[in-house]
mmCIF file of C-alpha atoms and ligand atoms in Angstrom:
data_model
loop_
_atom_site.group_PDB
_atom_site.id
_atom_site.type_symbol
_atom_site.label_atom_id
_atom_site.label_comp_id
_atom_site.label_asym_id
_atom_site.label_seq_id
_atom_site.Cartn_x
_atom_site.Cartn_y
_atom_site.Cartn_z
ATOM 1 C CA MET T 90 0.000 0.000 0.000
ATOM 2 C CA SER T 91 1.111 3.482 -0.821
ATOM 3 C CA THR T 92 1.962 5.831 2.029
ATOM 4 C CA LEU T 93 1.184 8.862 -0.118
ATOM 5 C CA ALA T 94 -1.963 10.902 0.576
ATOM 6 C CA ILE T 95 -3.546 9.965 -2.762
ATOM 7 C CA ASP T 96 -3.210 7.445 -5.529
ATOM 8 C CA TYR T 97 -4.657 7.240 -9.040
ATOM 9 C CA ASP T 98 -7.862 5.480 -7.905
ATOM 10 C CA ASP T 99 -8.714 8.494 -5.735
ATOM 11 C CA VAL T 100 -8.559 10.731 -8.803
ATOM 12 C CA VAL T 101 -10.724 8.352 -10.840
ATOM 13 C CA ALA T 102 -13.301 8.350 -8.009
ATOM 14 C CA ALA T 103 -13.182 12.156 -7.846
ATOM 15 C CA HIS T 104 -13.754 12.361 -11.580
ATOM 16 C CA ARG T 105 -16.889 10.254 -11.217
ATOM 17 C CA ARG T 106 -18.197 12.595 -8.481
ATOM 18 C CA LEU T 107 -17.592 15.620 -10.705
ATOM 19 C CA GLU T 108 -19.239 14.145 -13.785
ATOM 20 C CA GLY T 109 -21.980 16.432 -15.081
ATOM 21 C CA ILE T 110 -21.098 19.025 -12.403
ATOM 22 C CA ALA T 111 -17.648 20.380 -13.246
ATOM 23 C CA HIS T 112 -17.075 21.406 -16.848
ATOM 24 C CA TRP T 113 -14.946 19.044 -18.935
ATOM 25 C CA THR T 114 -12.868 21.965 -20.179
ATOM 26 C CA PRO T 115 -11.390 21.894 -23.683
ATOM 27 C CA ALA T 116 -7.773 21.260 -24.665
ATOM 28 C CA LEU T 117 -6.874 24.187 -26.941
ATOM 29 C CA ARG T 118 -4.392 24.190 -29.814
ATOM 30 C CA SER T 119 -2.519 27.090 -31.423
ATOM 31 C CA ALA T 120 -0.409 26.795 -34.573
ATOM 32 C CA THR T 121 1.329 30.045 -33.585
ATOM 33 C CA ALA T 122 2.252 28.647 -30.165
ATOM 34 C CA ASP T 123 3.540 25.456 -31.775
ATOM 35 C CA ALA T 124 5.643 27.463 -34.232
ATOM 36 C CA ARG T 125 7.005 29.628 -31.424
ATOM 37 C CA THR T 126 8.182 26.643 -29.363
ATOM 38 C CA GLY T 127 8.809 23.941 -31.968
ATOM 39 C CA ALA T 128 6.557 21.633 -29.946
ATOM 40 C CA THR T 129 2.989 20.325 -30.150
ATOM 41 C CA LEU T 130 1.149 22.086 -27.334
ATOM 42 C CA HIS T 131 -2.196 21.171 -25.759
ATOM 43 C CA PHE T 132 -3.549 23.870 -23.436
ATOM 44 C CA LYS T 133 -6.017 22.614 -20.799
ATOM 45 C CA ALA T 134 -8.431 25.520 -20.361
ATOM 46 C CA GLU T 135 -9.263 25.581 -16.644
ATOM 47 C CA HIS T 136 -9.872 29.337 -16.793
ATOM 48 C CA LEU T 137 -13.149 28.160 -18.394
ATOM 49 C CA GLN T 138 -13.976 25.982 -15.360
ATOM 50 C CA ARG T 139 -16.853 26.928 -12.997
ATOM 51 C CA VAL T 140 -15.767 29.860 -10.777
ATOM 52 C CA GLY T 141 -13.003 30.468 -13.327
ATOM 53 C CA ALA T 142 -10.391 28.089 -11.937
ATOM 54 C CA PHE T 143 -9.632 24.398 -11.350
ATOM 55 C CA LYS T 144 -10.166 24.866 -7.591
ATOM 56 C CA PHE T 145 -13.845 24.055 -8.044
ATOM 57 C CA ARG T 146 -12.840 20.428 -8.642
ATOM 58 C CA GLY T 147 -11.071 19.945 -5.308
ATOM 59 C CA GLY T 148 -13.606 21.926 -3.306
ATOM 60 C CA TYR T 149 -16.523 19.986 -4.702
ATOM 61 C CA ASN T 150 -14.808 16.617 -4.276
ATOM 62 C CA ALA T 151 -14.114 17.400 -0.604
ATOM 63 C CA ILE T 152 -17.601 18.632 0.318
ATOM 64 C CA ASN T 153 -19.216 15.765 -1.579
ATOM 65 C CA GLN T 154 -17.619 13.346 0.900
ATOM 66 C CA PHE T 155 -18.940 15.079 4.031
ATOM 67 C CA ASP T 156 -20.973 12.857 6.363
ATOM 68 C CA THR T 157 -24.442 13.839 7.577
ATOM 69 C CA ARG T 158 -23.131 15.684 10.632
ATOM 70 C CA GLN T 159 -20.609 17.673 8.571
ATOM 71 C CA LYS T 160 -23.281 18.586 6.033
ATOM 72 C CA ALA T 161 -25.653 19.745 8.753
ATOM 73 C CA ALA T 162 -23.061 22.112 10.252
ATOM 74 C CA GLY T 163 -21.347 23.376 7.084
ATOM 75 C CA VAL T 164 -17.867 24.217 5.794
ATOM 76 C CA ILE T 165 -15.287 26.894 6.563
ATOM 77 C CA ALA T 166 -12.318 28.062 4.463
ATOM 78 C CA PHE T 167 -9.749 30.859 4.670
ATOM 79 C CA SER T 168 -9.075 32.378 1.299
ATOM 80 C CA SER T 169 -9.309 35.617 -0.603
ATOM 81 C CA GLY T 170 -8.751 33.867 -3.892
ATOM 82 C CA ASN T 171 -10.139 31.136 -6.100
ATOM 83 C CA HIS T 172 -10.504 28.611 -3.271
ATOM 84 C CA ALA T 173 -13.047 30.901 -1.577
ATOM 85 C CA GLN T 174 -15.323 30.905 -4.594
ATOM 86 C CA ALA T 175 -14.777 27.173 -5.157
ATOM 87 C CA ILE T 176 -15.911 26.357 -1.618
ATOM 88 C CA ALA T 177 -18.784 28.838 -1.739
ATOM 89 C CA LEU T 178 -20.229 27.386 -4.955
ATOM 90 C CA SER T 179 -19.593 23.763 -3.939
ATOM 91 C CA ALA T 180 -21.400 24.350 -0.630
ATOM 92 C CA ARG T 181 -24.334 25.951 -2.399
ATOM 93 C CA LEU T 182 -24.603 23.000 -4.801
ATOM 94 C CA HIS T 183 -24.770 20.682 -1.778
ATOM 95 C CA GLY T 184 -27.256 22.935 0.027
ATOM 96 C CA ILE T 185 -24.935 23.484 2.978
ATOM 97 C CA ARG T 186 -23.672 26.522 4.869
ATOM 98 C CA ALA T 187 -20.287 28.047 3.946
ATOM 99 C CA VAL T 188 -18.258 30.500 6.016
ATOM 100 C CA ILE T 189 -15.305 32.115 4.263
ATOM 101 C CA VAL T 190 -12.698 34.015 6.283
ATOM 102 C CA MET T 191 -11.102 36.824 4.249
ATOM 103 C CA PRO T 192 -8.834 39.761 5.057
ATOM 104 C CA GLU T 193 -10.850 42.993 5.237
ATOM 105 C CA ASP T 194 -8.608 44.548 2.576
ATOM 106 C CA ALA T 195 -9.365 41.772 0.043
ATOM 107 C CA PRO T 196 -10.572 43.178 -3.310
ATOM 108 C CA ALA T 197 -14.239 44.197 -2.993
ATOM 109 C CA ILE T 198 -14.997 42.318 -6.205
ATOM 110 C CA LYS T 199 -13.784 39.020 -4.651
ATOM 111 C CA ILE T 200 -15.767 39.557 -1.460
ATOM 112 C CA ALA T 201 -18.857 40.313 -3.557
ATOM 113 C CA ALA T 202 -18.303 37.253 -5.786
ATOM 114 C CA THR T 203 -17.985 34.974 -2.749
ATOM 115 C CA ARG T 204 -21.147 36.414 -1.189
ATOM 116 C CA GLY T 205 -22.795 36.086 -4.587
ATOM 117 C CA TYR T 206 -22.362 32.316 -4.344
ATOM 118 C CA GLY T 207 -24.247 32.424 -1.056
ATOM 119 C CA ALA T 208 -21.349 32.179 1.418
ATOM 120 C CA GLU T 209 -21.113 34.130 4.676
ATOM 121 C CA VAL T 210 -17.938 36.211 4.564
ATOM 122 C CA VAL T 211 -16.168 36.897 7.878
ATOM 123 C CA LEU T 212 -13.621 39.682 7.556
ATOM 124 C CA TYR T 213 -10.506 39.993 9.717
ATOM 125 C CA ASP T 214 -7.699 42.492 10.057
ATOM 126 C CA ARG T 215 -4.590 40.806 8.701
ATOM 127 C CA TYR T 216 -2.293 43.049 10.756
ATOM 128 C CA THR T 217 -3.893 42.550 14.174
ATOM 129 C CA GLN T 218 -5.868 39.299 14.020
ATOM 130 C CA ASP T 219 -4.652 35.721 13.758
ATOM 131 C CA ARG T 220 -6.596 34.121 10.932
ATOM 132 C CA GLU T 221 -5.916 30.565 12.073
ATOM 133 C CA ALA T 222 -7.100 31.265 15.614
ATOM 134 C CA LEU T 223 -10.228 33.016 14.350
ATOM 135 C CA GLY T 224 -10.989 30.136 11.978
ATOM 136 C CA ARG T 225 -10.395 27.498 14.657
ATOM 137 C CA GLU T 226 -12.689 29.346 17.054
ATOM 138 C CA LEU T 227 -15.463 29.581 14.443
ATOM 139 C CA ALA T 228 -14.993 25.958 13.367
ATOM 140 C CA GLU T 229 -15.108 24.658 16.942
ATOM 141 C CA SER T 230 -17.974 26.773 18.222
ATOM 142 C CA GLN T 231 -20.155 26.024 15.189
ATOM 143 C CA GLY T 232 -18.987 22.532 14.244
ATOM 144 C CA LEU T 233 -17.798 23.649 10.804
ATOM 145 C CA THR T 234 -15.382 21.482 8.779
ATOM 146 C CA LEU T 235 -12.273 23.278 7.531
ATOM 147 C CA ILE T 236 -11.270 22.616 3.917
ATOM 148 C CA PRO T 237 -7.756 23.926 3.204
ATOM 149 C CA PRO T 238 -6.830 25.115 -0.309
ATOM 150 C CA PHE T 239 -4.321 22.357 -1.142
ATOM 151 C CA ASP T 240 -3.158 20.161 1.734
ATOM 152 C CA HIS T 241 -6.075 17.713 1.869
ATOM 153 C CA PRO T 242 -6.388 14.327 0.095
ATOM 154 C CA HIS T 243 -9.850 15.057 -1.338
ATOM 155 C CA VAL T 244 -8.730 18.438 -2.640
ATOM 156 C CA MET T 245 -5.588 16.947 -4.209
ATOM 157 C CA ALA T 246 -7.560 14.114 -5.850
ATOM 158 C CA GLY T 247 -10.118 16.576 -7.215
ATOM 159 C CA GLN T 248 -7.414 18.729 -8.783
ATOM 160 C CA GLY T 249 -5.946 15.630 -10.446
ATOM 161 C CA THR T 250 -9.059 15.306 -12.594
ATOM 162 C CA VAL T 251 -7.636 18.136 -14.719
ATOM 163 C CA ALA T 252 -4.903 15.799 -15.996
ATOM 164 C CA GLU T 253 -7.289 12.848 -16.249
ATOM 165 C CA GLU T 254 -9.422 14.761 -18.766
ATOM 166 C CA LEU T 255 -6.439 16.119 -20.650
ATOM 167 C CA PHE T 256 -5.003 12.626 -21.212
ATOM 168 C CA ASP T 257 -8.435 11.284 -22.166
ATOM 169 C CA ASP T 258 -8.665 14.015 -24.808
ATOM 170 C CA VAL T 259 -5.151 14.068 -26.247
ATOM 171 C CA GLY T 260 -3.540 10.741 -25.291
ATOM 172 C CA GLU T 261 0.073 10.293 -24.345
ATOM 173 C CA LEU T 262 2.264 13.346 -23.705
ATOM 174 C CA ASP T 263 6.042 13.632 -23.440
ATOM 175 C CA THR T 264 5.850 16.494 -20.954
ATOM 176 C CA LEU T 265 3.166 17.873 -18.626
ATOM 177 C CA ILE T 266 3.690 21.412 -17.285
ATOM 178 C CA VAL T 267 1.645 22.528 -14.272
ATOM 179 C CA PRO T 268 1.331 25.771 -12.249
ATOM 180 C CA LEU T 269 2.470 25.365 -8.639
ATOM 181 C CA GLY T 270 1.554 27.145 -5.398
ATOM 182 C CA GLY T 271 0.950 24.799 -2.465
ATOM 183 C CA GLY T 272 1.043 21.759 -4.726
ATOM 184 C CA GLY T 273 -2.577 20.593 -4.776
ATOM 185 C CA LEU T 274 -2.903 20.819 -8.549
ATOM 186 C CA LEU T 275 0.558 19.427 -9.246
ATOM 187 C CA SER T 276 0.245 16.514 -6.794
ATOM 188 C CA GLY T 277 -3.067 15.437 -8.322
ATOM 189 C CA CYS T 278 -1.907 15.822 -11.923
ATOM 190 C CA ALA T 279 1.445 14.117 -11.261
ATOM 191 C CA THR T 280 -0.362 11.147 -9.715
ATOM 192 C CA VAL T 281 -2.398 10.737 -12.903
ATOM 193 C CA ALA T 282 0.527 11.226 -15.289
ATOM 194 C CA ARG T 283 2.751 8.732 -13.439
ATOM 195 C CA ALA T 284 -0.027 6.104 -13.418
ATOM 196 C CA ARG T 285 -1.110 6.480 -17.031
ATOM 197 C CA TYR T 286 2.105 7.386 -18.834
ATOM 198 C CA PRO T 287 5.124 6.521 -16.668
ATOM 199 C CA ASN T 288 7.541 8.132 -19.121
ATOM 200 C CA CYS T 289 5.795 11.516 -19.167
ATOM 201 C CA ARG T 290 8.077 14.246 -17.793
ATOM 202 C CA ILE T 291 6.241 16.130 -15.030
ATOM 203 C CA ILE T 292 7.216 19.728 -14.418
ATOM 204 C CA GLY T 293 5.938 22.249 -11.863
ATOM 205 C CA VAL T 294 6.270 25.989 -12.393
ATOM 206 C CA GLU T 295 6.415 28.540 -9.587
ATOM 207 C CA PRO T 296 7.143 32.285 -9.546
ATOM 208 C CA GLU T 297 10.829 33.210 -9.530
ATOM 209 C CA ALA T 298 10.249 35.420 -6.471
ATOM 210 C CA GLY T 299 9.092 32.421 -4.437
ATOM 211 C CA ASN T 300 10.978 29.261 -5.362
ATOM 212 C CA ASP T 301 10.273 27.446 -2.096
ATOM 213 C CA ALA T 302 9.110 24.267 -3.866
ATOM 214 C CA GLN T 303 12.240 24.101 -6.002
ATOM 215 C CA ARG T 304 14.350 24.465 -2.860
ATOM 216 C CA SER T 305 12.208 21.984 -0.948
ATOM 217 C CA LEU T 306 12.632 19.261 -3.563
ATOM 218 C CA ALA T 307 16.362 19.967 -3.839
ATOM 219 C CA SER T 308 16.921 19.796 -0.075
ATOM 220 C CA GLY T 309 14.475 16.983 0.712
ATOM 221 C CA LYS T 310 12.551 18.981 3.310
ATOM 222 C CA ILE T 311 9.837 21.624 3.199
ATOM 223 C CA VAL T 312 11.377 25.101 2.933
ATOM 224 C CA SER T 313 9.261 28.060 4.143
ATOM 225 C CA ILE T 314 9.704 31.567 2.776
ATOM 226 C CA ASP T 315 8.192 35.020 3.343
ATOM 227 C CA THR T 316 5.154 35.744 1.166
ATOM 228 C CA PRO T 317 6.739 36.310 -2.267
ATOM 229 C CA ARG T 318 6.159 39.555 -4.202
ATOM 230 C CA THR T 319 4.811 38.484 -7.581
ATOM 231 C CA ILE T 320 1.840 39.171 -9.841
ATOM 232 C CA ALA T 321 1.020 35.433 -9.579
ATOM 233 C CA ASP T 322 -1.240 35.932 -6.548
ATOM 234 C CA GLY T 323 -2.555 32.359 -6.660
ATOM 235 C CA ALA T 324 0.955 31.038 -6.068
ATOM 236 C CA GLN T 325 2.029 33.301 -3.194
ATOM 237 C CA THR T 326 2.172 30.363 -0.811
ATOM 238 C CA GLN T 327 4.930 30.262 1.778
ATOM 239 C CA ALA T 328 5.429 26.499 1.820
ATOM 240 C CA LEU T 329 4.294 23.214 0.326
ATOM 241 C CA GLY T 330 1.944 21.092 2.405
ATOM 242 C CA THR T 331 2.907 18.074 4.468
ATOM 243 C CA LEU T 332 0.631 15.948 2.238
ATOM 244 C CA THR T 333 1.489 17.502 -1.126
ATOM 245 C CA PHE T 334 5.276 17.491 -0.630
ATOM 246 C CA PRO T 335 5.780 13.683 -0.501
ATOM 247 C CA VAL T 336 3.627 13.261 -3.621
ATOM 248 C CA LEU T 337 5.746 15.798 -5.483
ATOM 249 C CA GLN T 338 8.919 14.089 -4.222
ATOM 250 C CA ALA T 339 7.651 10.762 -5.544
ATOM 251 C CA HIS T 340 6.454 11.852 -8.970
ATOM 252 C CA VAL T 341 7.743 15.255 -10.129
ATOM 253 C CA ASP T 342 10.813 15.418 -12.368
ATOM 254 C CA GLU T 343 11.628 19.103 -12.130
ATOM 255 C CA ILE T 344 10.492 22.460 -10.774
ATOM 256 C CA VAL T 345 11.282 25.566 -12.816
ATOM 257 C CA THR T 346 10.590 29.234 -12.164
ATOM 258 C CA VAL T 347 9.397 32.118 -14.327
ATOM 259 C CA SER T 348 9.645 35.880 -13.844
ATOM 260 C CA ASP T 349 6.726 38.300 -13.692
ATOM 261 C CA ALA T 350 7.830 39.705 -17.080
ATOM 262 C CA GLU T 351 7.587 36.218 -18.590
ATOM 263 C CA LEU T 352 4.114 35.822 -17.075
ATOM 264 C CA VAL T 353 2.987 39.106 -18.600
ATOM 265 C CA ASP T 354 4.343 38.058 -21.989
ATOM 266 C CA ALA T 355 2.423 34.776 -21.779
ATOM 267 C CA MET T 356 -0.767 36.626 -20.738
ATOM 268 C CA GLY T 357 -0.397 38.852 -23.787
ATOM 269 C CA PHE T 358 0.094 35.855 -26.069
ATOM 270 C CA MET T 359 -2.924 34.093 -24.605
ATOM 271 C CA ALA T 360 -5.093 37.189 -25.043
ATOM 272 C CA VAL T 361 -3.957 38.432 -28.439
ATOM 273 C CA ARG T 362 -3.095 35.220 -30.272
ATOM 274 C CA MET T 363 -5.369 32.677 -28.609
ATOM 275 C CA LYS T 364 -8.235 34.970 -27.470
ATOM 276 C CA GLN T 365 -8.035 33.589 -23.946
ATOM 277 C CA PHE T 366 -8.406 35.637 -20.738
ATOM 278 C CA VAL T 367 -5.993 33.963 -18.314
ATOM 279 C CA GLU T 368 -4.893 35.353 -14.928
ATOM 280 C CA PRO T 369 -1.167 35.771 -14.115
ATOM 281 C CA THR T 370 -0.966 32.588 -11.996
ATOM 282 C CA GLY T 371 -2.873 30.741 -14.703
ATOM 283 C CA CYS T 372 -0.028 31.501 -17.147
ATOM 284 C CA LEU T 373 2.810 29.941 -15.120
ATOM 285 C CA ALA T 374 3.033 26.781 -17.252
ATOM 286 C CA ALA T 375 2.579 28.617 -20.563
ATOM 287 C CA ALA T 376 5.293 31.107 -19.575
ATOM 288 C CA ALA T 377 7.707 28.269 -18.819
ATOM 289 C CA ALA T 378 7.087 26.814 -22.292
ATOM 290 C CA PHE T 379 7.346 30.121 -24.167
ATOM 291 C CA SER T 380 10.428 31.369 -22.320
ATOM 292 C CA GLY T 381 12.401 28.201 -22.975
ATOM 293 C CA ARG T 382 12.733 27.435 -19.248
ATOM 294 C CA VAL T 383 11.731 23.872 -20.121
ATOM 295 C CA ALA T 384 13.203 21.980 -23.090
ATOM 296 C CA ILE T 385 10.168 20.976 -25.187
ATOM 297 C CA ASP T 386 11.374 21.075 -28.794
ATOM 298 C CA GLU T 387 9.664 18.422 -30.974
ATOM 299 C CA ARG T 388 7.689 17.132 -27.999
ATOM 300 C CA ARG T 389 4.008 16.619 -27.288
ATOM 301 C CA VAL T 390 3.335 18.864 -24.326
ATOM 302 C CA GLY T 391 0.387 19.460 -21.998
ATOM 303 C CA ILE T 392 0.117 22.942 -20.503
ATOM 304 C CA ILE T 393 -2.389 23.682 -17.783
ATOM 305 C CA LEU T 394 -3.995 27.134 -17.855
ATOM 306 C CA SER T 395 -5.196 27.106 -14.248
ATOM 307 C CA GLY T 396 -7.486 30.134 -13.901
ATOM 308 C CA GLY T 397 -8.867 33.359 -15.318
ATOM 309 C CA ASN T 398 -9.847 35.494 -12.341
ATOM 310 C CA VAL T 399 -8.210 38.884 -12.632
ATOM 311 C CA ASP T 400 -9.749 42.328 -12.595
ATOM 312 C CA TRP T 401 -10.048 43.351 -16.250
ATOM 313 C CA ILE T 402 -8.544 46.806 -15.782
ATOM 314 C CA ARG T 403 -5.513 45.233 -14.127
ATOM 315 C CA PHE T 404 -5.406 42.693 -16.948
ATOM 316 C CA ALA T 405 -5.393 45.459 -19.558
ATOM 317 C CA GLU T 406 -2.650 47.369 -17.706
ATOM 318 C CA LEU T 407 -0.479 44.263 -17.522
ATOM 319 C CA ILE T 408 -0.804 43.167 -21.138
ATOM 320 C CA SER T 409 -0.427 46.682 -22.527
ATOM 321 C CA SER T 410 3.145 46.503 -21.229
ATOM 322 C CA SER T 411 3.792 43.175 -22.969
ATOM 323 C CA GLN T 412 4.824 42.491 -26.563
ATOM 324 C CA GLY T 413 1.282 41.426 -27.413
ATOM 325 C CA GLY T 414 2.343 37.885 -28.091
ATOM 326 C CA THR T 415 5.103 37.971 -30.631
HETATM 327 C C1 PLP F 576 -4.521 27.984 -6.415
HETATM 328 C C2 PLP F 576 -4.059 28.255 -7.789
HETATM 329 C C3 PLP F 576 -2.836 27.747 -8.280
HETATM 330 C C4 PLP F 576 -1.899 26.946 -7.416
HETATM 331 O O1 PLP F 576 -2.466 25.725 -7.029
HETATM 332 P P1 PLP F 576 -1.884 24.850 -5.836
HETATM 333 O O2 PLP F 576 -2.787 23.691 -5.743
HETATM 334 O O3 PLP F 576 -1.894 25.713 -4.604
HETATM 335 O O4 PLP F 576 -0.487 24.489 -6.206
HETATM 336 C C5 PLP F 576 -2.504 27.977 -9.595
HETATM 337 N N1 PLP F 576 -3.306 28.711 -10.401
HETATM 338 C C6 PLP F 576 -4.461 29.228 -9.966
HETATM 339 C C7 PLP F 576 -5.272 30.029 -10.915
HETATM 340 C C8 PLP F 576 -4.888 29.019 -8.651
HETATM 341 O O5 PLP F 576 -6.058 29.547 -8.233
#
């Protein structure tokens, strides 16, 4: 028996739970992208997923496995990002209560979106209040179940369904390139790739400003860093999880980093050439392919576009400074 938090069967089971509920997002092609890299690229379009990011898969898979008592009390999550909306919508689809703890200076649009899915938003002051303590207190006093954004077996298995669909659609790949924050998406996708195509090279991509995962895999223990300054706000994690790390150690071949400038260039390419609205974090894998940080010449490559939630004015400001996808 495996000592890892998840194996391939867990992902297959998650995919069955998500059937008819999560979108089976398309795998996009671009002749221009192929010409630019000399590879055959398949872009898995998770920015077109419900709530605009793959996190819906993990959130739904976790809540779907709640027992009667957990369903009666509800779910709690801390997040100002895509996980908040994923939990809020998943709870609503199950008819259960969701409490989302967010910093009071989170973008108003994100607070409104989370409330729009029917969640109760509890705001805290990130400078004076301890989020963990507040969450624990709420969870204990009200019997709520905490679902973390990546370090949970049901979340990791749910995220792996992204790769399951991609392989079903396009078959064997030489290389799979995946955005990386806390490692939920990469651990799930790596589990699938290793089981289905043992020779597929599995690569995680994190922001250059926060290469904690690269250092963790190199040193064999989880390295923690200060919150990195990067436009990839979905990957500003300080450390891998205790469940995700061993899965990455077992299956991942390499971690590479990309700069914010490379992310902006990839966003511009996605928008102008491929007509796709992808958030900075969602472009991590594409940026690694376009910038040559990963050797992909002549190879069949899967690239995960992980999300599309970015304020459109900010999006326009960022891509107006890029080359527009040359
Ligand atoms: C959360 C997130 C990531 C990182 O996922 P992890 O499971 O934390 O590694 C990447 N892209 C987007 C759009 C995200 O929301």
